[in-house]
Coordinates of C-alpha atoms in Angstrom, one line a residue:
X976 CA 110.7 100.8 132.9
X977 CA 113.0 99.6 130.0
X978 CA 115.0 95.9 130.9
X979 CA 118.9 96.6 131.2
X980 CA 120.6 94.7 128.9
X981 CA 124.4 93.6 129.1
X982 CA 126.6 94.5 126.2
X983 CA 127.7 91.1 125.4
X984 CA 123.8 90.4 125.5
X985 CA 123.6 93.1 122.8
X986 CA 126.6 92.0 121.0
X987 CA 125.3 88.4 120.7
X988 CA 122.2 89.6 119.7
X989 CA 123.7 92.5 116.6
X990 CA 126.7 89.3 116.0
X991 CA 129.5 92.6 117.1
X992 CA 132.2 92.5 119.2
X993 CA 132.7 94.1 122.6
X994 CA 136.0 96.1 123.2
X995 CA 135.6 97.3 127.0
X996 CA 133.6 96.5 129.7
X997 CA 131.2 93.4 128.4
X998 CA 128.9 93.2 131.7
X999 CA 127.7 96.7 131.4
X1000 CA 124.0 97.0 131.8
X1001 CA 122.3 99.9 129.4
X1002 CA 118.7 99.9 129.8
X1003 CA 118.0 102.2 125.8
X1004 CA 119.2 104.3 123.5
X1005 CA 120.0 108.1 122.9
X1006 CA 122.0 110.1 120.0
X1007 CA 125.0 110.9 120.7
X1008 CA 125.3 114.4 122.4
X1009 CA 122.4 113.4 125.2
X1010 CA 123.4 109.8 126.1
X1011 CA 123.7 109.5 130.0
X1012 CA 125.7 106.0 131.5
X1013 CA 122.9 103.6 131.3
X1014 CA 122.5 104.0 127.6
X1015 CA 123.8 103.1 124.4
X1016 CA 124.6 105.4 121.6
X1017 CA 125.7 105.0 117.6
X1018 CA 128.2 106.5 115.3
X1019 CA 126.8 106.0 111.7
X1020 CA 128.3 108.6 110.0
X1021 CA 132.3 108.8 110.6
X1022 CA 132.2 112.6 110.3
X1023 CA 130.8 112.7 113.3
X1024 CA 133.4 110.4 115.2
X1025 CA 135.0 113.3 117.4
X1026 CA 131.9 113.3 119.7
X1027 CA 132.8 109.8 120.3
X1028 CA 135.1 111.6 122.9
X1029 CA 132.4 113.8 124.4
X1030 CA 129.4 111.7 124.4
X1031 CA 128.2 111.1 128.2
X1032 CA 127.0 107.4 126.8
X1033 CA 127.8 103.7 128.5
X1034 CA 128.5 102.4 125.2
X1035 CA 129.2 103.3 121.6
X1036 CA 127.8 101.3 119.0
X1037 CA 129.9 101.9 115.5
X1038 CA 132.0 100.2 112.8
X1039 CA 135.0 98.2 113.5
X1040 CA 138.6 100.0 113.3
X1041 CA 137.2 103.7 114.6
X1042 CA 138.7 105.6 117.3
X1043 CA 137.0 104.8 120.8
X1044 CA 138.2 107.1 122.9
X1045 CA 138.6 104.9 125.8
X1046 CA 135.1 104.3 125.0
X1047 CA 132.9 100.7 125.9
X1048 CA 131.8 99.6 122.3
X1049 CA 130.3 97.1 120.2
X1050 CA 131.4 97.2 117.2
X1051 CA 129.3 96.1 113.9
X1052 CA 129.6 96.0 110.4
X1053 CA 126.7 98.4 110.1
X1054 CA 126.0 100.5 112.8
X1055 CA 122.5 102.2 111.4
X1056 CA 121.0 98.5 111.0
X1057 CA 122.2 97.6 114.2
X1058 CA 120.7 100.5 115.9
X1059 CA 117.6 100.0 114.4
X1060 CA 117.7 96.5 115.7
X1061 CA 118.5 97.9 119.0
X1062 CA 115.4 99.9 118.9
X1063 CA 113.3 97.2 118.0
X1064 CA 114.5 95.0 120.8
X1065 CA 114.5 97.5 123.9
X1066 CA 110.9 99.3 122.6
X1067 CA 108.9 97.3 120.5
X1068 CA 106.5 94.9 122.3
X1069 CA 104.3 92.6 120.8
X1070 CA 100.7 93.5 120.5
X1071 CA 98.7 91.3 123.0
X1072 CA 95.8 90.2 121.5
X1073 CA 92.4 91.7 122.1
X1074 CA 89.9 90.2 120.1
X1075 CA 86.9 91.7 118.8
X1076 CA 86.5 95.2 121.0
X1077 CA 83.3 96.8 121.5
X1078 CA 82.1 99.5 119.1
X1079 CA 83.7 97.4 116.3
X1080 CA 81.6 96.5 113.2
X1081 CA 81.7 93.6 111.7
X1082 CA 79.8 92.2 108.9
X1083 CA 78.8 88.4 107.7
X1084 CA 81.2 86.0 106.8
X1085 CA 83.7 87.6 108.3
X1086 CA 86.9 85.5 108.6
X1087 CA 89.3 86.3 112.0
X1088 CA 92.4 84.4 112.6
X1089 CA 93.9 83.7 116.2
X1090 CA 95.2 86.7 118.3
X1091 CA 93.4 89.6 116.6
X1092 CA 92.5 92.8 117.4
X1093 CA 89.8 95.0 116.1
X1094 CA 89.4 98.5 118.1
X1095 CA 86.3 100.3 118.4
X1096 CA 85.3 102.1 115.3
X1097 CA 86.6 99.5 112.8
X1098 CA 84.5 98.5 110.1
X1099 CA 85.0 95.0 108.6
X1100 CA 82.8 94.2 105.5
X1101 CA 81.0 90.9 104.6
X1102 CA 83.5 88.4 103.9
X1103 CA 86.4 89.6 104.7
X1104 CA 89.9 87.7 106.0
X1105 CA 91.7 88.8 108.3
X1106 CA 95.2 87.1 109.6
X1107 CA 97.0 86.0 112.8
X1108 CA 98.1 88.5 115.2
X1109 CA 96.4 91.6 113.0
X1110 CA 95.7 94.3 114.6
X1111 CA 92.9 96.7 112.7
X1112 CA 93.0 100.1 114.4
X1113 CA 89.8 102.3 114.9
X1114 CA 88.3 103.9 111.8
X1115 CA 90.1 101.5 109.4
X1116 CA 87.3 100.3 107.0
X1117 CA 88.1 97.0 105.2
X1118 CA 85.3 96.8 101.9
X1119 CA 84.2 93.4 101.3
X1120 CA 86.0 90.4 100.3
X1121 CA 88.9 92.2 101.0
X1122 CA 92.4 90.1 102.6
X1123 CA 95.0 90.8 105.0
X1124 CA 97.8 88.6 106.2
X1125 CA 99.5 87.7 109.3
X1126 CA 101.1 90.1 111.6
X1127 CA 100.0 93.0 110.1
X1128 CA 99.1 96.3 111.8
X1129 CA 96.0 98.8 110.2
X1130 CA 96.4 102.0 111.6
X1131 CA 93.6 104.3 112.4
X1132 CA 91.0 105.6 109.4
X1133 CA 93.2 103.4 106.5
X1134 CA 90.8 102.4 104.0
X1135 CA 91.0 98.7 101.7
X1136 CA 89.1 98.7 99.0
X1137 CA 87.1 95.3 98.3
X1138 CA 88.8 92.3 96.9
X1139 CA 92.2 93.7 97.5
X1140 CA 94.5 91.5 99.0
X1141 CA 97.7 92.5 101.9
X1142 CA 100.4 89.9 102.7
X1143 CA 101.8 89.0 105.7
X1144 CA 104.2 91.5 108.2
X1145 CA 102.9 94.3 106.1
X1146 CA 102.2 97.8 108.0
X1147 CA 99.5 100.7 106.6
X1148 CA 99.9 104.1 108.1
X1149 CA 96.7 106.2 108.9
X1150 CA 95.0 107.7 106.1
X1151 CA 96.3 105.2 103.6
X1152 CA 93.9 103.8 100.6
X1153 CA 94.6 100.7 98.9
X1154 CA 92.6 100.6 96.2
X1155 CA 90.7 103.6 95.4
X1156 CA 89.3 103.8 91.7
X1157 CA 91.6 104.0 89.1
X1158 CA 91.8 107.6 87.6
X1159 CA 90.0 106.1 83.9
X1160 CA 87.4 108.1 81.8
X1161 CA 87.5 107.9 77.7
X1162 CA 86.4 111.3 75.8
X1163 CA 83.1 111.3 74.6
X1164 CA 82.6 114.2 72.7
X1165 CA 82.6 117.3 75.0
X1166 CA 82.8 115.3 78.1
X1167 CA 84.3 112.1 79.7
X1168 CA 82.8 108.7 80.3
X1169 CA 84.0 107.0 83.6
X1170 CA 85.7 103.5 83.1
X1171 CA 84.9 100.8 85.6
X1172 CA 87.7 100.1 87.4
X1173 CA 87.4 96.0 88.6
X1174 CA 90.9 95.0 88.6
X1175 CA 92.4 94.8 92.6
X1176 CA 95.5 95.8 94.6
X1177 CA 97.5 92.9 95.7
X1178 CA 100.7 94.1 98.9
X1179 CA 103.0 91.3 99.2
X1180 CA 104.6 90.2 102.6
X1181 CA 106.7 93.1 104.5
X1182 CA 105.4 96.1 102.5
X1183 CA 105.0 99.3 104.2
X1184 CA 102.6 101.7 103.4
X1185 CA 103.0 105.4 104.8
X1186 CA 100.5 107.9 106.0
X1187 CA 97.8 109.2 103.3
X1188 CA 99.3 107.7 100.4
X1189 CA 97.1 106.4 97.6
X1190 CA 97.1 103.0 95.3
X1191 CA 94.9 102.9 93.2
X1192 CA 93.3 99.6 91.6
X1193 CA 93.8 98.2 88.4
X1194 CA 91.6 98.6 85.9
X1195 CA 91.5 94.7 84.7
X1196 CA 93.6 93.2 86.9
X1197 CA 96.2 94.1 89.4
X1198 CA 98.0 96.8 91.0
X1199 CA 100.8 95.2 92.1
X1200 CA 103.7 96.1 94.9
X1201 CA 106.4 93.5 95.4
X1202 CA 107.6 91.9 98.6
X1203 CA 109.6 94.3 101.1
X1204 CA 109.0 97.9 99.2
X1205 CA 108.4 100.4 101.8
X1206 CA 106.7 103.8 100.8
X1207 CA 106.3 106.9 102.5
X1208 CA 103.9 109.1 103.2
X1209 CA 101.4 111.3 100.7
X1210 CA 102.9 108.8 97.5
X1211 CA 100.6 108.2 94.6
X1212 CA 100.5 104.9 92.7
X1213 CA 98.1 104.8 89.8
X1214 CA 96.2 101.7 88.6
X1215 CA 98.4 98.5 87.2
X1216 CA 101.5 100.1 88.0
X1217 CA 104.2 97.2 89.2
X1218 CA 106.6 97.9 91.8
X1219 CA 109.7 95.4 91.9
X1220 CA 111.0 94.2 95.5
X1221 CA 112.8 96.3 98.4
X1222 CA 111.7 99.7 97.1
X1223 CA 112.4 102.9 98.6
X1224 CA 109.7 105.1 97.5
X1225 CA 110.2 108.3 99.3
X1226 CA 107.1 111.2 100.0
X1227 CA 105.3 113.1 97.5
X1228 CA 106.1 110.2 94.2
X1229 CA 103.5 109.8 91.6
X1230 CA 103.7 107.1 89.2
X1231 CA 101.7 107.2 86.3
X1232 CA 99.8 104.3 85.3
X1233 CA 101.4 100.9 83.8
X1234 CA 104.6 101.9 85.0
X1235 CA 106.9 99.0 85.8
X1236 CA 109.6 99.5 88.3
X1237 CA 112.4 97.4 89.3
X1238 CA 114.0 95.6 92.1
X1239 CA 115.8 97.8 94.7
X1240 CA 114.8 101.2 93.1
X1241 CA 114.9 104.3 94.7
X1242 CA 112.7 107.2 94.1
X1243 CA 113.5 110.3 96.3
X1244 CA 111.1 112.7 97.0
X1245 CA 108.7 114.5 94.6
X1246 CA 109.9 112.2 91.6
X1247 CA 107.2 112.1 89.0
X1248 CA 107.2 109.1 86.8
X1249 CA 104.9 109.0 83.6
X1250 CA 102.9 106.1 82.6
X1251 CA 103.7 103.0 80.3
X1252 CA 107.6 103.0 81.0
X1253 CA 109.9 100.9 82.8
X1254 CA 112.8 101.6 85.4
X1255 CA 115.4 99.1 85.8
X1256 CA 116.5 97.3 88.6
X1257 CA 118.4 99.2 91.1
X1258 CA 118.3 102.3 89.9
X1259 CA 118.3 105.8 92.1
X1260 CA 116.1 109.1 90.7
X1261 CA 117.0 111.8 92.5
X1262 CA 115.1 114.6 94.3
X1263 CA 112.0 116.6 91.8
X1264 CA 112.9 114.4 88.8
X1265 CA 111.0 114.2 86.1
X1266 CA 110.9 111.0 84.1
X1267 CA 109.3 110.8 80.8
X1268 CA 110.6 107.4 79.4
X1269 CA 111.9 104.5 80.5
X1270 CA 115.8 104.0 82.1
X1271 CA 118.1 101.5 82.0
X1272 CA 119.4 99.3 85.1
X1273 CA 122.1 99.9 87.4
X1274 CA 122.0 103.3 87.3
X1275 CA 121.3 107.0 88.7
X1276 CA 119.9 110.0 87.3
X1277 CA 118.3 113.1 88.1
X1278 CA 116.6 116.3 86.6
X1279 CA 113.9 117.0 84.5
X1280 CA 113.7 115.5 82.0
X1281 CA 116.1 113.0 83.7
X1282 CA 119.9 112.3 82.4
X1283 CA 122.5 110.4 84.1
X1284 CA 123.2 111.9 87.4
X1285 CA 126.7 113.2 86.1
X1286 CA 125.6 114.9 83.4
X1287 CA 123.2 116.8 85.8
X1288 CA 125.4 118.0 88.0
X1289 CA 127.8 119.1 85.4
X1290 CA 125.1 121.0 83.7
X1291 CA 123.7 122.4 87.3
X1292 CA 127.6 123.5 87.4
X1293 CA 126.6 126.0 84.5
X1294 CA 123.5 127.2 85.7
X1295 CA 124.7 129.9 88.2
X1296 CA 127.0 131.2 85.5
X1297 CA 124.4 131.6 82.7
X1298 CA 123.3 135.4 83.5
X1299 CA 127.6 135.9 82.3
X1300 CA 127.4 133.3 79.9
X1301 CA 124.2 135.6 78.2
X1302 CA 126.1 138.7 78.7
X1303 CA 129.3 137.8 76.9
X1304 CA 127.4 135.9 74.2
X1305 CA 125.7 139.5 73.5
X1306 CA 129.1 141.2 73.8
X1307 CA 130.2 138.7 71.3
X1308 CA 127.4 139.0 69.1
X1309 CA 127.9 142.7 69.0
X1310 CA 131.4 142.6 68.0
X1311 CA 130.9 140.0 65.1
X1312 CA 128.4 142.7 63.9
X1313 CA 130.8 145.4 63.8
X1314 CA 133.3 143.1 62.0
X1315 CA 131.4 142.5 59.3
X1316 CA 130.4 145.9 58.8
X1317 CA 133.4 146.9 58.3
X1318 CA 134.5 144.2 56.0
X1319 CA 131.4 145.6 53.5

């Protein structure tokens, strides 16, 4: 059973304010339509502030200045960050430490920090480092000489390629490889020759990594994603691609080889980036864009080939009308005909 929390406990820990009843004890969350009395509930999105008025909840977490319906409520500056927060404090519990569990295999210089876990099925190669508080799920194979940092979690059947290295706080979802050869072969005639592919992957501290996705090593030296990037799941990162820092890179990306992308970028879902271009900090790429050569900072853009997002949606504007747009341009070419037949 959850711990009840007061709502001036909650406050103090989100740094809101309570308007209502401040020793109210919620015990969790719920969304907004199911919410009985002892939990708390968020407004993120003002459009739905209405069922503020309906919602069966204790308390109402949501932005200061909004309609409350007679309503308990912290209120924060962000309401989505806070109920994240929330979440993390009523149902995440730290992952008591197991040691080395039966059924795990583990090879020769092996190096384990304090406080980690290694389930039954894991496979730890020869000289491999692994951090405080890790936890390495079963089926996760870790090649030799490979690194991963403090606080991390290795869900079940991710594979790490040797030598590559994961920083601290960072989180691989099942089915992930970090490090998986490069895709490299130079014509030789008729046929391809395969290039060695020796460079590593390097994670840096609070990257997230989702289910099935694939980075592949560099070919000389690194394949690198920058501190705080999350991606999702089934994303493809080819070898010595860079990713800046704080990247949203949503399900179903590929990114060519040597691409370099920027701080705070955004990629949504099926974006496909070619190799040996750049993308500027903060930039956003919407949905199935294509991008074929490099774009500037500060930005968005969709489409492919990708424009400014602007232009896109005024050309999307036209597409619906084009079937017309062909008929009266025939209409028009017809007439011009008969005009100058006449004028010979």
């Amino acid at each position: 059973m959850l711990p009840s929390r007061t709502l001036n406990e909650l406050a103090g820990y989100l740094g809101g304010n309570v308007l209502g009843d401040g020793n109210l004890a919620v015990n969790g969350l719920a969304p907004l339509e199911n919410a009985g009395p002892d939990k708390i509930t968020f407004l993120a999105n003002p459009r739905y502030a209405s069922k503020v008025a309906e919602t069966g909840a204790g308390a109402v977490l949501m932005a200061p200045g909004g309609e409350r319906y007679g309503r308990n409520v912290i209120e924060v500056a962000n309401p989505y960050l806070g109920f994240a927060k929330l979440l993390t404090l009523f149902y995440t519990q730290p992952h008591p430490p197991l040691g080395v569990l039966a059924g795990a295999n583990i090879g020769t210089g092996v190096t384990l920090a304090e406080g980690v876990s290694v389930y039954p099925g894991a496979c730890i190669g020869n000289n491999v480092t692994i951090g405080n508080r890790t936890v390495i799920h079963s089926g996760a194979v870790l090649y030799e000489g490979a690194i991963v940092g403090d606080d991390c979690v290795i869900h079940a059947n991710v594979v790490v390629r040797d030598r590559c290295r994961i920083g601290n706080r960072c989180i691989i979802q099942p089915g992930a490889v970090i490090g998986s050869d490069g895709f490299g072969y130079a014509p030789d005639g008729g046929s391809y020759y395969r290039i060695p592919q020796i460079g590593i992957v390097v994670l840096e501290d609070d990257v997230e990594i989702g289910a099935n996705t694939c980075i592949d090593r560099a070919a000389l030296e690194v394949t690198l994603i920058r501190r705080g990037t999350k991606l999702d799941n089934l994303v493809q990162i080819a070898h010595n691609c860079q990713i800046g820092e704080d990247c949203m890179i949503v399900s179903q990306v590929g990114i060519s080889g040597s691409a370099k992308i920027g701080n705070h970028v955004t990629l949504a879902g099926q974006v496909g980036v070619a190799g040996h271009l750049s993308i500027g900090d903060n930039v956003m790429v919407g949905a199935q864009s294509g991008v074929p050569s490099s774009l500037e900072a500060n930005a968005g853009y969709s489409g492919s080939p990708t424009m400014p997002h602007k232009e896109w949606l005024r050309a999307m504007a036209v597409v619906p009308r084009l079937p017309e747009l062909k008929k009266t341009v025939n209409a028009l070419e017809k007439r011009i005909a008969e005009l100058e037949s006449k004028l010979k």
